C-alpha cells in the first residue's frame, strides 16, 4: 500500500508524519471541519438519519457546487471484512 506525503506550510515547509487515528470519529470530525477545502463540498450534517423506512445513518452529508448531495462514509479497515 502506498502512502500520500503531506506537508505543512506555516512559515516553512515541513513534512507531516502520518499516523493512524485512534477512533473513526477523529477522522470524521477532521474531514467534516474541512470538507470545503478537501472535497469542495459544503458540509450539512453529521450522522444524518435516513428515516424510518431505511433505518440507517449517513456519516457525513454535504452538497457539491451543483447542489447535488454528497455522502461520505467512514470505515475502520482494521475491523472490516476483507
Short mmCIF file of N, CA, C and O in Angstrom, two decimals:
data_model
loop_
_atom_site.label_atom_id
_atom_site.label_comp_id
_atom_site.label_asym_id
_atom_site.label_seq_id
_atom_site.Cartn_x
_atom_site.Cartn_y
_atom_site.Cartn_z
N UNK A 1 0.84 -1.17 0.00
CA UNK A 1 0.00 0.00 0.00
C UNK A 1 0.90 1.24 0.00
O UNK A 1 1.81 1.36 0.79
N UNK A 2 0.62 2.17 -0.89
CA UNK A 2 1.42 3.39 -0.95
C UNK A 2 0.81 4.44 -0.03
O UNK A 2 -0.36 4.38 0.32
N UNK A 3 1.63 5.40 0.37
CA UNK A 3 1.15 6.46 1.24
C UNK A 3 1.27 7.80 0.54
O UNK A 3 2.10 7.98 -0.35
N UNK A 4 0.45 8.72 0.94
CA UNK A 4 0.46 10.07 0.42
C UNK A 4 1.24 10.94 1.38
O UNK A 4 0.96 10.96 2.57
N UNK A 5 2.25 11.63 0.87
CA UNK A 5 3.04 12.50 1.73
C UNK A 5 2.29 13.81 1.91
O UNK A 5 1.77 14.40 0.96
N UNK A 6 2.21 14.28 3.15
CA UNK A 6 1.53 15.52 3.49
C UNK A 6 2.53 16.52 4.04
O UNK A 6 3.49 16.14 4.71
N UNK A 7 2.29 17.80 3.78
CA UNK A 7 3.20 18.84 4.22
C UNK A 7 2.44 19.98 4.88
O UNK A 7 1.31 20.27 4.52
N UNK A 8 3.08 20.62 5.84
CA UNK A 8 2.55 21.82 6.49
C UNK A 8 3.33 23.00 5.95
O UNK A 8 4.56 22.94 5.79
N UNK A 9 2.63 24.09 5.64
CA UNK A 9 3.30 25.26 5.08
C UNK A 9 3.04 26.47 5.97
O UNK A 9 2.45 27.46 5.57
N UNK A 10 3.48 26.42 7.19
CA UNK A 10 3.33 27.52 8.15
C UNK A 10 4.69 28.18 8.34
O UNK A 10 5.43 27.83 9.25
N UNK A 11 5.02 29.13 7.48
CA UNK A 11 6.31 29.78 7.55
C UNK A 11 7.37 29.04 6.76
O UNK A 11 8.11 29.63 6.00
N UNK A 12 7.44 27.73 6.94
CA UNK A 12 8.35 26.90 6.17
C UNK A 12 7.62 25.61 5.84
O UNK A 12 6.58 25.31 6.40
N UNK A 13 8.17 24.85 4.92
CA UNK A 13 7.53 23.60 4.51
C UNK A 13 8.13 22.45 5.31
O UNK A 13 9.35 22.25 5.30
N UNK A 14 7.28 21.71 6.00
CA UNK A 14 7.73 20.55 6.75
C UNK A 14 6.79 19.38 6.46
O UNK A 14 5.58 19.58 6.28
N UNK A 15 7.35 18.19 6.42
CA UNK A 15 6.52 17.01 6.18
C UNK A 15 5.77 16.66 7.45
O UNK A 15 6.30 16.73 8.56
N UNK A 16 4.51 16.31 7.28
CA UNK A 16 3.68 15.90 8.40
C UNK A 16 3.80 14.39 8.54
O UNK A 16 3.57 13.65 7.57
N UNK A 17 4.14 13.93 9.72
CA UNK A 17 4.30 12.49 9.95
C UNK A 17 2.94 11.81 9.95
O UNK A 17 2.03 12.24 10.66
N UNK A 18 2.75 10.76 9.13
CA UNK A 18 1.46 10.06 9.10
C UNK A 18 1.26 9.26 10.38
O UNK A 18 2.22 8.83 11.02
N UNK A 19 0.00 9.08 10.74
CA UNK A 19 -0.33 8.24 11.89
C UNK A 19 -1.75 7.73 11.73
O UNK A 19 -2.56 8.32 11.03
N UNK A 20 -2.04 6.62 12.34
CA UNK A 20 -3.39 6.09 12.34
C UNK A 20 -4.20 6.83 13.39
O UNK A 20 -3.71 7.13 14.47
N UNK A 21 -5.44 7.12 13.06
CA UNK A 21 -6.32 7.75 14.03
C UNK A 21 -6.70 6.72 15.08
O UNK A 21 -6.81 5.52 14.80
N UNK A 22 -6.89 7.17 16.31
CA UNK A 22 -7.30 6.26 17.38
C UNK A 22 -8.74 5.81 17.21
O UNK A 22 -9.10 4.70 17.54
N UNK A 23 -9.58 6.71 16.70
CA UNK A 23 -11.00 6.43 16.53
C UNK A 23 -11.47 6.90 15.16
O UNK A 23 -10.99 7.91 14.65
N UNK A 24 -12.43 6.20 14.59
CA UNK A 24 -13.03 6.62 13.32
C UNK A 24 -13.61 8.03 13.44
O UNK A 24 -13.51 8.84 12.52
N UNK A 25 -14.19 8.34 14.59
CA UNK A 25 -14.81 9.64 14.80
C UNK A 25 -13.80 10.79 14.73
O UNK A 25 -14.14 11.91 14.36
N UNK A 26 -12.54 10.50 15.03
CA UNK A 26 -11.48 11.51 14.94
C UNK A 26 -11.27 11.92 13.48
O UNK A 26 -11.17 13.11 13.16
N UNK A 27 -11.25 10.95 12.60
CA UNK A 27 -11.10 11.23 11.16
C UNK A 27 -12.34 11.93 10.64
O UNK A 27 -12.26 12.91 9.89
N UNK A 28 -13.51 11.46 11.05
CA UNK A 28 -14.76 12.05 10.61
C UNK A 28 -14.84 13.53 11.00
O UNK A 28 -15.18 14.38 10.18
N UNK A 29 -14.49 13.85 12.22
CA UNK A 29 -14.52 15.25 12.69
C UNK A 29 -13.56 16.12 11.89
O UNK A 29 -13.89 17.26 11.53
N UNK A 30 -12.38 15.60 11.59
CA UNK A 30 -11.39 16.35 10.82
C UNK A 30 -11.89 16.63 9.40
O UNK A 30 -11.81 17.75 8.91
N UNK A 31 -12.42 15.61 8.75
CA UNK A 31 -12.93 15.77 7.39
C UNK A 31 -14.12 16.73 7.37
O UNK A 31 -14.20 17.62 6.53
N UNK A 32 -15.05 16.57 8.31
CA UNK A 32 -16.22 17.43 8.36
C UNK A 32 -15.85 18.90 8.58
O UNK A 32 -16.49 19.79 8.02
N UNK A 33 -14.82 19.14 9.34
CA UNK A 33 -14.39 20.52 9.61
C UNK A 33 -13.73 21.15 8.39
O UNK A 33 -13.62 22.38 8.33
N UNK A 34 -13.32 20.34 7.42
CA UNK A 34 -12.59 20.86 6.26
C UNK A 34 -13.12 20.35 4.92
O UNK A 34 -12.38 20.28 3.95
N UNK A 35 -14.40 20.00 4.84
CA UNK A 35 -14.94 19.44 3.60
C UNK A 35 -14.84 20.41 2.43
O UNK A 35 -14.60 20.00 1.30
N UNK A 36 -15.00 21.69 2.70
CA UNK A 36 -14.94 22.69 1.63
C UNK A 36 -13.55 22.68 0.99
O UNK A 36 -13.41 22.65 -0.23
N UNK A 37 -12.51 22.68 1.81
CA UNK A 37 -11.14 22.70 1.32
C UNK A 37 -10.74 21.35 0.72
O UNK A 37 -10.16 21.29 -0.36
N UNK A 38 -11.05 20.27 1.42
CA UNK A 38 -10.60 18.94 1.00
C UNK A 38 -11.37 18.38 -0.19
O UNK A 38 -10.79 17.74 -1.06
N UNK A 39 -12.69 18.61 -0.21
CA UNK A 39 -13.54 17.96 -1.19
C UNK A 39 -14.33 18.91 -2.08
O UNK A 39 -15.00 18.48 -3.00
N UNK A 40 -14.30 20.20 -1.75
CA UNK A 40 -15.12 21.15 -2.49
C UNK A 40 -16.59 20.96 -2.21
O UNK A 40 -17.45 21.20 -3.06
N UNK A 41 -16.91 20.50 -1.01
CA UNK A 41 -18.28 20.18 -0.60
C UNK A 41 -18.66 21.01 0.61
O UNK A 41 -17.88 21.13 1.55
N UNK A 42 -19.87 21.57 0.58
CA UNK A 42 -20.38 22.31 1.74
C UNK A 42 -20.99 21.31 2.72
O UNK A 42 -21.94 20.60 2.39
N UNK A 43 -20.44 21.25 3.92
CA UNK A 43 -20.89 20.30 4.93
C UNK A 43 -22.28 20.68 5.44
O UNK A 43 -22.55 21.84 5.73
N UNK A 44 -23.17 19.70 5.57
CA UNK A 44 -24.52 19.93 6.07
C UNK A 44 -24.80 19.26 7.40
O UNK A 44 -25.36 19.88 8.30
N UNK A 45 -24.48 17.96 7.51
CA UNK A 45 -24.89 17.23 8.71
C UNK A 45 -23.97 16.05 8.98
O UNK A 45 -23.39 15.47 8.06
N UNK A 46 -23.91 15.70 10.25
CA UNK A 46 -23.19 14.51 10.66
C UNK A 46 -24.19 13.50 11.21
O UNK A 46 -25.20 13.89 11.81
N UNK A 47 -23.96 12.21 10.97
CA UNK A 47 -24.84 11.14 11.44
C UNK A 47 -26.30 11.41 11.05
O UNK A 47 -27.21 11.31 11.86
N UNK A 48 -26.50 11.75 9.79
CA UNK A 48 -27.82 12.11 9.26
C UNK A 48 -28.69 10.86 9.12
O UNK A 48 -28.29 9.87 8.50
N UNK A 49 -29.89 10.90 9.69
CA UNK A 49 -30.80 9.76 9.65
C UNK A 49 -31.41 9.58 8.27
O UNK A 49 -31.81 10.55 7.63
N UNK A 50 -31.47 8.34 7.81
CA UNK A 50 -32.09 8.05 6.52
C UNK A 50 -33.58 7.80 6.66
O UNK A 50 -34.26 7.48 5.69
N UNK A 51 -34.11 7.92 7.87
CA UNK A 51 -35.55 7.80 8.09
C UNK A 51 -35.98 6.41 8.51
O UNK A 51 -35.20 5.46 8.51
N UNK A 52 -37.24 6.28 8.89
CA UNK A 52 -37.74 5.01 9.43
C UNK A 52 -37.80 3.89 8.41
O UNK A 52 -37.71 2.72 8.77
N UNK A 53 -37.95 4.19 7.13
CA UNK A 53 -38.04 3.14 6.11
C UNK A 53 -36.70 2.41 5.97
O UNK A 53 -36.64 1.18 5.97
N UNK A 54 -35.61 3.17 5.88
CA UNK A 54 -34.29 2.56 5.70
C UNK A 54 -33.59 2.31 7.03
O UNK A 54 -32.76 1.41 7.13
N UNK A 55 -33.89 3.12 8.03
CA UNK A 55 -33.37 2.90 9.37
C UNK A 55 -31.86 2.99 9.51
O UNK A 55 -31.28 2.32 10.36
N UNK A 56 -31.22 3.78 8.70
CA UNK A 56 -29.77 3.90 8.79
C UNK A 56 -29.32 5.32 9.04
O UNK A 56 -30.12 6.20 9.36
N UNK A 57 -28.01 5.52 8.90
CA UNK A 57 -27.43 6.85 9.07
C UNK A 57 -26.39 7.07 7.99
O UNK A 57 -25.71 6.14 7.57
N UNK A 58 -26.26 8.32 7.60
CA UNK A 58 -25.20 8.75 6.71
C UNK A 58 -24.15 9.41 7.59
O UNK A 58 -24.46 10.32 8.35
N UNK A 59 -22.90 8.95 7.51
CA UNK A 59 -21.86 9.52 8.37
C UNK A 59 -21.75 11.02 8.20
O UNK A 59 -21.84 11.77 9.17
N UNK A 60 -21.52 11.49 6.97
CA UNK A 60 -21.39 12.92 6.69
C UNK A 60 -22.15 13.24 5.42
O UNK A 60 -22.01 12.55 4.42
N UNK A 61 -22.92 14.32 5.46
CA UNK A 61 -23.72 14.73 4.32
C UNK A 61 -23.35 16.15 3.92
O UNK A 61 -23.16 17.01 4.79
N UNK A 62 -23.22 16.39 2.62
CA UNK A 62 -22.89 17.72 2.14
C UNK A 62 -23.50 17.96 0.77
O UNK A 62 -24.21 17.12 0.23
N UNK A 63 -23.22 19.13 0.22
CA UNK A 63 -23.66 19.50 -1.12
C UNK A 63 -22.46 19.92 -1.95
O UNK A 63 -21.60 20.66 -1.47
N UNK A 64 -22.42 19.47 -3.22
CA UNK A 64 -21.34 19.90 -4.10
C UNK A 64 -21.69 21.25 -4.73
O UNK A 64 -22.73 21.83 -4.43
N UNK A 65 -20.83 21.72 -5.63
CA UNK A 65 -21.02 23.05 -6.22
C UNK A 65 -22.28 23.15 -7.07
O UNK A 65 -22.77 24.24 -7.35
N UNK A 66 -22.86 22.00 -7.47
CA UNK A 66 -24.09 21.98 -8.26
C UNK A 66 -25.33 21.76 -7.40
O UNK A 66 -26.43 21.65 -7.92
N UNK A 67 -25.13 21.67 -6.09
CA UNK A 67 -26.25 21.43 -5.19
C UNK A 67 -26.64 19.97 -5.08
O UNK A 67 -27.66 19.64 -4.49
N UNK A 68 -25.83 19.07 -5.64
CA UNK A 68 -26.09 17.64 -5.56
C UNK A 68 -25.60 17.10 -4.21
O UNK A 68 -24.57 17.54 -3.71
N UNK A 69 -26.33 16.17 -3.63
CA UNK A 69 -25.90 15.61 -2.34
C UNK A 69 -24.62 14.80 -2.47
O UNK A 69 -24.40 14.12 -3.48
N UNK A 70 -23.80 14.90 -1.44
CA UNK A 70 -22.55 14.13 -1.35
C UNK A 70 -22.59 13.38 -0.03
O UNK A 70 -22.79 13.98 1.02
N UNK A 71 -22.40 12.09 -0.11
CA UNK A 71 -22.40 11.24 1.08
C UNK A 71 -20.99 10.73 1.31
O UNK A 71 -20.36 10.19 0.40
N UNK A 72 -20.49 10.92 2.52
CA UNK A 72 -19.16 10.42 2.89
C UNK A 72 -19.34 9.41 4.00
O UNK A 72 -19.94 9.72 5.03
N UNK A 73 -18.87 8.20 3.78
CA UNK A 73 -18.93 7.14 4.77
C UNK A 73 -17.52 6.81 5.25
O UNK A 73 -16.59 6.77 4.45
N UNK A 74 -17.37 6.59 6.52
CA UNK A 74 -16.08 6.28 7.12
C UNK A 74 -16.10 4.85 7.62
O UNK A 74 -17.06 4.41 8.24
N UNK A 75 -15.01 4.11 7.36
CA UNK A 75 -14.90 2.73 7.80
C UNK A 75 -13.50 2.49 8.35
O UNK A 75 -12.52 2.88 7.73
N UNK A 76 -13.45 1.88 9.47
CA UNK A 76 -12.17 1.50 10.06
C UNK A 76 -11.80 0.14 9.47
O UNK A 76 -12.40 -0.87 9.82
N UNK A 77 -10.84 0.13 8.55
CA UNK A 77 -10.48 -1.11 7.85
C UNK A 77 -9.88 -2.15 8.78
O UNK A 77 -9.84 -3.33 8.44
N UNK A 78 -9.41 -1.75 9.94
CA UNK A 78 -8.83 -2.73 10.85
C UNK A 78 -9.89 -3.72 11.33
O UNK A 78 -9.56 -4.82 11.74
N UNK A 79 -11.17 -3.31 11.29
CA UNK A 79 -12.24 -4.16 11.83
C UNK A 79 -13.23 -4.63 10.78
O UNK A 79 -14.18 -5.30 11.11
N UNK A 80 -13.02 -4.29 9.51
CA UNK A 80 -13.97 -4.70 8.48
C UNK A 80 -13.50 -6.00 7.83
O UNK A 80 -12.35 -6.40 7.91
N UNK A 81 -14.43 -6.66 7.17
CA UNK A 81 -14.12 -7.92 6.50
C UNK A 81 -13.32 -7.67 5.23
O UNK A 81 -13.51 -6.64 4.59
N UNK A 82 -12.47 -8.57 4.82
CA UNK A 82 -11.67 -8.40 3.61
C UNK A 82 -12.51 -8.43 2.36
O UNK A 82 -13.57 -8.88 2.28
#
